[in-house]
Each structure stands twice: as structure tokens, then as C-alpha cells.
mmCIF file of C-alpha atoms in Angstrom:
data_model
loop_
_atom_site.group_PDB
_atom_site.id
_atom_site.type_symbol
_atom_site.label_atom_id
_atom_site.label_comp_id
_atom_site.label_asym_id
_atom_site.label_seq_id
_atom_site.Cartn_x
_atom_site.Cartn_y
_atom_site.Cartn_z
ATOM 1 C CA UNK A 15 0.000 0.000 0.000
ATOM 2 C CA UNK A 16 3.054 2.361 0.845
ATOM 3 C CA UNK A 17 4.340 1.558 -2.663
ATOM 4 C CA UNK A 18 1.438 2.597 -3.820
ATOM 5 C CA UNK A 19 1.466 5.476 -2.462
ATOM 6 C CA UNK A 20 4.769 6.641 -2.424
ATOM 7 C CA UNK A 21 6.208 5.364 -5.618
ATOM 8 C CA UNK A 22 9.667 4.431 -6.229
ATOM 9 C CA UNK A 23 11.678 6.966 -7.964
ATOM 10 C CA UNK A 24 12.904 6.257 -11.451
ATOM 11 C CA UNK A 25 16.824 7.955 -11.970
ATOM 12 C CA UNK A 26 18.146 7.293 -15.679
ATOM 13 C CA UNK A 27 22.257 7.115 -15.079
ATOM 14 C CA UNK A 28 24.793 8.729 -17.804
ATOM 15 C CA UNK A 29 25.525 5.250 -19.066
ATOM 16 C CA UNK A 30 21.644 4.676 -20.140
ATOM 17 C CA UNK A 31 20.734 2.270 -16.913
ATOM 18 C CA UNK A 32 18.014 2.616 -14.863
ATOM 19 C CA UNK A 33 17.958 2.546 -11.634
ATOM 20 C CA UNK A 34 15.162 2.587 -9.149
ATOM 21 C CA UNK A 35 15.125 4.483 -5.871
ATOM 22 C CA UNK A 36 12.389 3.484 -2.706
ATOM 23 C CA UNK A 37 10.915 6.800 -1.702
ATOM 24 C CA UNK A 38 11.874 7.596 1.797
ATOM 25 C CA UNK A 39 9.751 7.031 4.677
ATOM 26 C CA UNK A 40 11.089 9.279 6.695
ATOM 27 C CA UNK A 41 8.714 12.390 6.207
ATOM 28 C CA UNK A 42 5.885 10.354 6.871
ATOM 29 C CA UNK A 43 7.201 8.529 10.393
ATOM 30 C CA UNK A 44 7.824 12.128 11.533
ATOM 31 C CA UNK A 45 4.174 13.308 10.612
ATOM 32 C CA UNK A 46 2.759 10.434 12.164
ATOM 33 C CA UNK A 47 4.956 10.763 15.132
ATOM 34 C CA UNK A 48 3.665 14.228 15.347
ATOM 35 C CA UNK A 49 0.015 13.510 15.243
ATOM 36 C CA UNK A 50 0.133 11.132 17.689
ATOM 37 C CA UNK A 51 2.177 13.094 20.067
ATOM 38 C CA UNK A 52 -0.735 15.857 19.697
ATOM 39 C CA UNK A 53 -3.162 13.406 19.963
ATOM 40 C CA UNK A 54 -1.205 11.576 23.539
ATOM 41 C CA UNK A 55 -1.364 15.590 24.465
ATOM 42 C CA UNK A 56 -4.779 15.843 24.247
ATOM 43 C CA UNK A 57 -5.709 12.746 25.594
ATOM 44 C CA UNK A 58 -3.125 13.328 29.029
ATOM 45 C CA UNK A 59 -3.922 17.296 29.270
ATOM 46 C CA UNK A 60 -0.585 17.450 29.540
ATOM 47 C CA UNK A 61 0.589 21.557 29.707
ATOM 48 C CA UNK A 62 3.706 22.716 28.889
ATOM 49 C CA UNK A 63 3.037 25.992 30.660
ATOM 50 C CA UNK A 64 2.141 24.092 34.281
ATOM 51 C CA UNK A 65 4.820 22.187 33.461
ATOM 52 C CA UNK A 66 7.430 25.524 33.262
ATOM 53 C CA UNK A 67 5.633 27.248 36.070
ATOM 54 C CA UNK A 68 6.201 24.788 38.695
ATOM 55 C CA UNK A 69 9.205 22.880 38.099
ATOM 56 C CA UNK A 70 10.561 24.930 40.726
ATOM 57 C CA UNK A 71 8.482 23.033 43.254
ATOM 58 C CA UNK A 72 10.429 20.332 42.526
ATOM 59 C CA UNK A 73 13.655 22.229 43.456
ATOM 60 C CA UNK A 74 11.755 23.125 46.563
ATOM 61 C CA UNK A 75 11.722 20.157 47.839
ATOM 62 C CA UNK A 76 14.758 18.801 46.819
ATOM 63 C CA UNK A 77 16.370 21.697 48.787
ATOM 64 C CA UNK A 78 14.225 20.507 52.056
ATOM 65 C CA UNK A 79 15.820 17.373 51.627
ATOM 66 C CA UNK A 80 18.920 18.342 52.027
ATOM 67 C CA UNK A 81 20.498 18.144 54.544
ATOM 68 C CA UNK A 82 19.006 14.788 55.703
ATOM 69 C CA UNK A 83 17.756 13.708 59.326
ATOM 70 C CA UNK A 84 21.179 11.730 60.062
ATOM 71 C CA UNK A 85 19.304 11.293 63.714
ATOM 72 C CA UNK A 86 17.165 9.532 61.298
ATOM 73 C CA UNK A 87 19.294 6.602 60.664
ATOM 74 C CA UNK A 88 19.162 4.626 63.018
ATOM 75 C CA UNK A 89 15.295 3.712 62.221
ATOM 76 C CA UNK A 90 16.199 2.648 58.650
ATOM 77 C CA UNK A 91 18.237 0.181 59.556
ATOM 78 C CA UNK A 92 15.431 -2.661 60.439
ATOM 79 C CA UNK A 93 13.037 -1.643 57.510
ATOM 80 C CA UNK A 94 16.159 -1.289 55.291
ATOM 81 C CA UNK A 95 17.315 -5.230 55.889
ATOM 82 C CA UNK A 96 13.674 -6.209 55.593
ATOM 83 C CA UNK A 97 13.934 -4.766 52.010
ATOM 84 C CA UNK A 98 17.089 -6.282 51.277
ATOM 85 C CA UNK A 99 15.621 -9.558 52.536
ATOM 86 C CA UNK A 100 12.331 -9.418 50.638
ATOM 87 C CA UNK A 101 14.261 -8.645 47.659
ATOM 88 C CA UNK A 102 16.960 -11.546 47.668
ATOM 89 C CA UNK A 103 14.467 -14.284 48.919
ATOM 90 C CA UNK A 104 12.420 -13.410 46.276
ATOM 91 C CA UNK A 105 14.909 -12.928 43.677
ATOM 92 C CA UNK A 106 16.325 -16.405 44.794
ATOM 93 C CA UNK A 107 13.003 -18.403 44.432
ATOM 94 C CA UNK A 108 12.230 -16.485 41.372
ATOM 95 C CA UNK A 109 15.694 -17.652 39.575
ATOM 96 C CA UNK A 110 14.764 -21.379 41.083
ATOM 97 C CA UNK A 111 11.376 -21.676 39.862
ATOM 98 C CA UNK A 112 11.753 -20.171 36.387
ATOM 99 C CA UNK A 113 14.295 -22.626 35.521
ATOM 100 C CA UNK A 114 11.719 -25.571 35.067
ATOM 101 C CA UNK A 115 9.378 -23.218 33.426
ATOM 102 C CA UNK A 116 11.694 -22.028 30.947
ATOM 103 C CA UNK A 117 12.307 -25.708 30.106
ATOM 104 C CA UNK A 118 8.737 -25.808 29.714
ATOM 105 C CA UNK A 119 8.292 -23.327 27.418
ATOM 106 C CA UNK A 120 11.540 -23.621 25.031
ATOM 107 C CA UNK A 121 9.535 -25.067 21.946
ATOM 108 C CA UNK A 122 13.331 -27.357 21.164
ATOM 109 C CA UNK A 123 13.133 -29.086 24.631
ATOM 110 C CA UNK A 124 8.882 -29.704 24.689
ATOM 111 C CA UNK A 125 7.783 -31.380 21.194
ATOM 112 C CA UNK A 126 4.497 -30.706 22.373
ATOM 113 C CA UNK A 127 3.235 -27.498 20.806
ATOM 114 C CA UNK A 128 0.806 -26.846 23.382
ATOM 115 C CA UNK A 129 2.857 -27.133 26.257
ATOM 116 C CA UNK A 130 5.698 -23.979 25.190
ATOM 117 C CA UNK A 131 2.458 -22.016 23.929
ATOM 118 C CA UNK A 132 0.465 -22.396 26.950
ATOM 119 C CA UNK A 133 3.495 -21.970 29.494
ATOM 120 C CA UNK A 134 4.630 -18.461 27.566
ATOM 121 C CA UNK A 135 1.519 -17.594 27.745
ATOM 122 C CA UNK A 136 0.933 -17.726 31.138
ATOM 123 C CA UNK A 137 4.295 -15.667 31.244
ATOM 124 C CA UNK A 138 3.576 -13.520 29.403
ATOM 125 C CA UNK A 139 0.205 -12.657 31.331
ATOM 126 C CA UNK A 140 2.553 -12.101 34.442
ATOM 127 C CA UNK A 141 4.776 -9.947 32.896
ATOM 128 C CA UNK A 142 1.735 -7.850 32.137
ATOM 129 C CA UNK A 143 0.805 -7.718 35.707
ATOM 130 C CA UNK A 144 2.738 -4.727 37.263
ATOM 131 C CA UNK A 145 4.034 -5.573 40.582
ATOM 132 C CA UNK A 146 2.486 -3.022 42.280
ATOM 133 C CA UNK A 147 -0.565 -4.439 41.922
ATOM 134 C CA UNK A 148 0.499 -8.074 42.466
ATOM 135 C CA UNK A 149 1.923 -6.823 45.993
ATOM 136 C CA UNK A 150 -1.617 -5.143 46.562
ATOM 137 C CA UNK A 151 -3.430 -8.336 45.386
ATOM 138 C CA UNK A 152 -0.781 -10.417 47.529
ATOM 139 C CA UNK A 153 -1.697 -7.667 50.942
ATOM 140 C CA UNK A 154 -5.319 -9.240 50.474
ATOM 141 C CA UNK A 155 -4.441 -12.858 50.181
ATOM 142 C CA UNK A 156 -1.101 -12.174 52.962
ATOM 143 C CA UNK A 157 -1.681 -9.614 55.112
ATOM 144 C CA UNK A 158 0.561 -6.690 54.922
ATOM 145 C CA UNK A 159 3.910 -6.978 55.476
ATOM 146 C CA UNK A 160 6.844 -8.132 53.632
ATOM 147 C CA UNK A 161 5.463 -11.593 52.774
ATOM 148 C CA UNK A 162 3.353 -9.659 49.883
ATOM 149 C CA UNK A 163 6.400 -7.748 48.822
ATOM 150 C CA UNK A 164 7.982 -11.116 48.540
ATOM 151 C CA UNK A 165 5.285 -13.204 46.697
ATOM 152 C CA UNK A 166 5.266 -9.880 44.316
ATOM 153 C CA UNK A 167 8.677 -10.294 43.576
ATOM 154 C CA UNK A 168 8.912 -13.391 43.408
ATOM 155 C CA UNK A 169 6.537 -13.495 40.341
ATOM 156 C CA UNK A 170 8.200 -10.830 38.614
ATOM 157 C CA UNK A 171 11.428 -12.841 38.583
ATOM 158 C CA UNK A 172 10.064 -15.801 37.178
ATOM 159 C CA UNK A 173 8.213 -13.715 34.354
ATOM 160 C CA UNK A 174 11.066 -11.758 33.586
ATOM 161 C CA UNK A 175 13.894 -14.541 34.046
ATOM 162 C CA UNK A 176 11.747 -17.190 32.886
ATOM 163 C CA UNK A 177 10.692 -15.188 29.573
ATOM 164 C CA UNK A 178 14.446 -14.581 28.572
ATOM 165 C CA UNK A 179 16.035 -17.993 29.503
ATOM 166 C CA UNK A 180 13.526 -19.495 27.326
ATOM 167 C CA UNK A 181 15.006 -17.854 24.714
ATOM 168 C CA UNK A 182 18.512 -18.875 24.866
ATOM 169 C CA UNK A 183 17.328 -22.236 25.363
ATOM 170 C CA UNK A 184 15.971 -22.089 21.970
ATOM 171 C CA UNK A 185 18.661 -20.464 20.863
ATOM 172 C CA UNK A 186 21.224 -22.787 22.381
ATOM 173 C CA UNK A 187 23.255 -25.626 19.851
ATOM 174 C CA UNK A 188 21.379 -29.001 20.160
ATOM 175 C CA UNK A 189 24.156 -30.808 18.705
ATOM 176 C CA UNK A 190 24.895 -32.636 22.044
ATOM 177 C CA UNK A 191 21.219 -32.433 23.373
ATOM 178 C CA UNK A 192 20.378 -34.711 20.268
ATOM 179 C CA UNK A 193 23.369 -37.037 20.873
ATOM 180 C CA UNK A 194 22.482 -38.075 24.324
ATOM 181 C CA UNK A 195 19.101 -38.134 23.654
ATOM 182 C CA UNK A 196 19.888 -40.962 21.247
ATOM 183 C CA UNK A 197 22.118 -42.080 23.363
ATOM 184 C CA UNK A 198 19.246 -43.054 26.112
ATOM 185 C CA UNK A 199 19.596 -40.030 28.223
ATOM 186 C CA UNK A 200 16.194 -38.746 29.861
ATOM 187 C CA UNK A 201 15.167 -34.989 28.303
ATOM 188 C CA UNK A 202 16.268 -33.688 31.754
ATOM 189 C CA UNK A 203 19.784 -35.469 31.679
ATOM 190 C CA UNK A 204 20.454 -34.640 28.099
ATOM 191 C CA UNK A 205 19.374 -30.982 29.001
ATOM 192 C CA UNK A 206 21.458 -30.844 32.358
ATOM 193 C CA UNK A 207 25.128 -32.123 30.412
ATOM 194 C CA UNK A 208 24.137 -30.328 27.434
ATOM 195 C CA UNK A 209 22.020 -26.853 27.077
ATOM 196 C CA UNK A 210 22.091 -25.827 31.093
ATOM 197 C CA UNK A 211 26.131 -25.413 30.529
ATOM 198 C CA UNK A 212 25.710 -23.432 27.609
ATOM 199 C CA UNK A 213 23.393 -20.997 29.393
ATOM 200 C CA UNK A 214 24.558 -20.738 32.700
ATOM 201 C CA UNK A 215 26.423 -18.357 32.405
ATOM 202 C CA UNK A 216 23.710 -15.769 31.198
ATOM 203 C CA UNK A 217 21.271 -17.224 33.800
ATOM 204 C CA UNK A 218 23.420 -16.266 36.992
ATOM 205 C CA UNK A 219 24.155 -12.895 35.073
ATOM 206 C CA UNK A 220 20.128 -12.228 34.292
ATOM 207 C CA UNK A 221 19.109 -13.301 37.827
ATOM 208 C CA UNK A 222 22.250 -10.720 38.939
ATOM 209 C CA UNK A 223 20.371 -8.171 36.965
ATOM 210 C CA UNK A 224 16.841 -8.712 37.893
ATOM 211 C CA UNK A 225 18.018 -8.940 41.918
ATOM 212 C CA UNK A 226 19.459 -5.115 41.309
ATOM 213 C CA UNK A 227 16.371 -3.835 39.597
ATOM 214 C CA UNK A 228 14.070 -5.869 42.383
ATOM 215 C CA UNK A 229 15.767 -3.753 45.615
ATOM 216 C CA UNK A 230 14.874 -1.173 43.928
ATOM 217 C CA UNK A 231 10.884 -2.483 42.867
ATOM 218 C CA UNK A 232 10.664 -3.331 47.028
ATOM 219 C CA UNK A 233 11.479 0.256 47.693
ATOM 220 C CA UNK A 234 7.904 1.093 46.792
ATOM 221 C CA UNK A 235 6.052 -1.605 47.246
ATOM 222 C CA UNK A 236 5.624 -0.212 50.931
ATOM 223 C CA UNK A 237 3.370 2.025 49.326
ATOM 224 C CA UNK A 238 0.698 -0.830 49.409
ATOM 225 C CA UNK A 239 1.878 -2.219 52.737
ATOM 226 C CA UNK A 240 4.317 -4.283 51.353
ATOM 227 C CA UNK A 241 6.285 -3.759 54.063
ATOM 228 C CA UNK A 242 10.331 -2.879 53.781
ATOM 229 C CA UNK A 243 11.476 0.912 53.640
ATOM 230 C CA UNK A 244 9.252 1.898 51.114
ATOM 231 C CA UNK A 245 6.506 2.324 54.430
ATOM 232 C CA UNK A 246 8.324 4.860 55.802
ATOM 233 C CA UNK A 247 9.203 6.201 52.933
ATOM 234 C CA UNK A 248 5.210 6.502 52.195
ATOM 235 C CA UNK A 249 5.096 7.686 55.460
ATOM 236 C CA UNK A 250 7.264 10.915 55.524
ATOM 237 C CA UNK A 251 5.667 11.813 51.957
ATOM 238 C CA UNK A 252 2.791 11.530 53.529
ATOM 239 C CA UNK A 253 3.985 14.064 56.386
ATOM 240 C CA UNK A 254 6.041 16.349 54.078
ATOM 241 C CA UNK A 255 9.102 15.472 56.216
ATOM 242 C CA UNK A 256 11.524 15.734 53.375
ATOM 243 C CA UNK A 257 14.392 16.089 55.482
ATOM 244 C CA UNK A 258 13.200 12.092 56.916
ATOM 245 C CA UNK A 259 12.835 11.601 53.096
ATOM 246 C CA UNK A 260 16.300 12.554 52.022
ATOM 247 C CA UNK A 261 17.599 10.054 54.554
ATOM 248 C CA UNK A 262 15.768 7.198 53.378
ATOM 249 C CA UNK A 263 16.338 8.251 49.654
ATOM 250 C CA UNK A 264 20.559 8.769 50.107
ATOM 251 C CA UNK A 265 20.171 5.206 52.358
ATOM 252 C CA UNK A 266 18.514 3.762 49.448
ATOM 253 C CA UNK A 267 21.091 4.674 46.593
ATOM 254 C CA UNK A 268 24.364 3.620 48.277
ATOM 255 C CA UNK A 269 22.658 0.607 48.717
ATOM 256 C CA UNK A 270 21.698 0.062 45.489
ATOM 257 C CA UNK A 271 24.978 1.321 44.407
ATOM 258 C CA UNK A 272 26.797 -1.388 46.449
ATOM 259 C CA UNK A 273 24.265 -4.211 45.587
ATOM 260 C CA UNK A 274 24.794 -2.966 41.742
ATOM 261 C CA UNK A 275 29.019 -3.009 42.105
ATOM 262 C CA UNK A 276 29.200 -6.329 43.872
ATOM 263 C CA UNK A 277 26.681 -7.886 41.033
ATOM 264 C CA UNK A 278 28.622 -5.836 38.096
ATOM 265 C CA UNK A 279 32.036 -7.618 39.452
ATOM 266 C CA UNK A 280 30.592 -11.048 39.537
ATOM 267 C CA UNK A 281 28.428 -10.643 35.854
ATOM 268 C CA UNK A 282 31.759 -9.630 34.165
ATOM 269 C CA UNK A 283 33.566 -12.636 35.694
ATOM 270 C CA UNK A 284 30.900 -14.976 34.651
ATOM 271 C CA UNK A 285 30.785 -13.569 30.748
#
């Protein structure tokens, strides 16, 4: 239809051969793009000029934030672990679990067509679920505390892990898989001396990955009594202590900043 539309140009060269030249689509992409921007405009009221008039606020309280309670430490400490905890307990299970289920769902491992199809698509259904409001679904089932936060991330992990180690299952060299299948090896044998080798290493580095990005996820879920720091984080919002916030905030990044060093050292020295 594009062709149609735009047709190719037609340029005769000095030596008598013709030679034909798509139109370019670029023009077009950058209308489009610029409808639909006007159109996500008018569908957000989104307002440049609010937007320009009070970006100071945020300056505002950026300044009341600094400097932080430090008398405000020593209270983070407990909440802070809990975080910590909920994160790597559920980043641990998560990497577990979505081991089997990637099996499950690489189409070269299950012959089966229904089996891959219906495992990545229940998957994919969880990776559509934002954690958020698992954790709030998990508060009704739970209670609050940090056993929701953990359920919560627990199912993210296994989406998110489980979704990409799929993939280098299917991508992985079945040479050997095929072998000692033939050779009277069980499909989990012949998968455990023969594909799990070739994507360990990108395994331990993903579930390295996801554990960073998941201290970070149970940082909020407190916001739905989740439990962790993210509560008291909630909590001085909710005050307009920003001072109490800074704390928990400058708490927060050196400990993602340490949790993301100590997992960068050990992802380089397993690629």
C-alpha cells in the first residue's frame, strides 16, 4: 500500500541504466509521530506551561531534603534489611522456579506445541501484571507486610527470568542435546550435560540483573503495605518530612549502588 502510495523513484544514469530508488519514509514517520504526540497531548492534558511554572516546586523540595535527618538513621536500619531480605528471597526463588518453566516453554526441549504455547503464555500474562498491583493483590491474600512484597517479587522474577532464559534455550546448539538423547539419556539429563552449561552463564548474570532492579521495585512496594522501607518512605511523603525523606532516599542509593558493584564484578567474571 506504501508503494502505492509513495512510488519508487525512477533515476536514468549517464551510461543509459536505470535505476530505481524506494521513496523515503522518513517524512511520513515524523508526521505520524507528530500527530500522535498531539493526539497523547490531548488525551493526558498534559501543559507545557504548568509544566514551566512549577518545576521549581520540585527544586523546593529537593532543597528541604537536604540536609538529611542523620538522627534519622538509626530507624532505617530494620526496615532497610527487611527490604534487602524481601528482595533476595524473592529474587532467589524467582531464579529457582523459572528454571523448570523455561524448560517448559523452550519449543526445542517440549515437542508438544501446546505445552511452550500455553506456558509463555501464562508468562507472558505475568509480565503484564505490574508488581504493584500483584503486591496489593498479595496484601489481600497475605496480610501486609513483607510476605506480599515477597510473593510480588517473586513473580516478577520468574516472568522476567523465565521469559528470557527461554530464549537462549531455543537459541542454544542441540548438537549434544540430540546425541544423548539418542544415546538413552532422559530430556532432563540430556538438558542438564548439554544446554544448562551453555546458558549458565547468562542465567546467573540475568538473575544478577533482575536482583538489582528488584531492591529497587521493594522500595515502593511499601506504598501498598508491602512492608520494607518503602513504608516509611510513604510515610514521611505523607507528612512532608523531606528532610526524613532525604535520609531514606541517600540510604537507598548507596545501597543500590553497592548491591549494583558487587553484582557488576561477579556478571563480568561470569561472561
Amino acid at each position: 500500500m506504501l508503494t502505492k502510495l509513495f512510488p519508487p523513484k525512477t533515476i536514468e544514469l549517464p551510461n543509459g541504466k536505470i535505476v530505481i530508488q524506494k521513496r523515503s519514509m522518513t517524512p511520513l514517520t515524523i508526521l505520524v509521530t507528530i500527530v500522535l504526540t498531539y493526539i497523547s497531548v490531548r488525551i493526558t492534558d498534559f501543559d507545557l506551561q504548568i509544566l514551566v511554572e512549577r518545576i521549581k516546586e520540585f527544586f523546593v523540595i529537593l532543597n528541604k531534603m537536604v540536609p538529611p535527618t542523620w538522627d534519622y538513621m538509626p530507624k532505617l536500619w530494620e526496615p532497610l534489611v527487611a527490604t534487602i531480605k524481601m528482595s533476595l528471597f524473592g529474587s532467589v526463588l524467582g531464579a529457582i522456579f523459572a528454571l523448570p518453566i523455561a524448560m517448559l516453554a523452550a519449543s526445542n526441549i517440549n515437542r508438544t506445541r501446546w505445552i511452550p504455547a500455553v506456558t509463555k503464555f501464562i508468562l507472558s500474562i505475568l509480565r503484564t501484571l505490574p508488581t504493584l498491583v500483584v503486591a496489593l493483590i498479595a496484601t489481600f491474600i497475605f496480610g501486609l507486610g513483607t510476605m506480599a512484597g515477597t510473593v510480588a517479587i517473586f513473580l516478577f522474577t520468574v516472568a522476567y527470568i523465565g521469559k528470557l532464559l527461554y530464549e537462549q534455550i531455543e537459541n542454544a546448539n542441540m548438537g549434544a542435546y540430540e546425541a544423548m538423547n539418542a544415546m538413552g539419556l532422559t530430556t532432563i539429563q540430556s538438558f542438564r550435560y548439554a544446554i544448562f552449561p551453555q546458558v549458565l552463564p547468562n542465567y546467573l548474570s540475568t538473575s544478577l540483573f533482575c536482583f538489582e532492579g528488584n531492591v529497587r521495585y521493594a522500595s515502593i512496594l511499601g506504598y501498598v503495605g508491602a512492608g520494607g522501607i518503602g513504608l516509611l518512605l510513604n510515610e514521611s511523603l505523607g507528612w512532608r518530612n523531606y528532610a526524613n525523606v532525604g535520609m531514606i532516599l541517600l540510604m537507598l542509593a548507596v545501597t543500590v549502588y553497592l548491591i549494583e558493584t558487587i553484582s557488576e564484578y561477579f556478571r563480568k567474571k561470569l561472561m
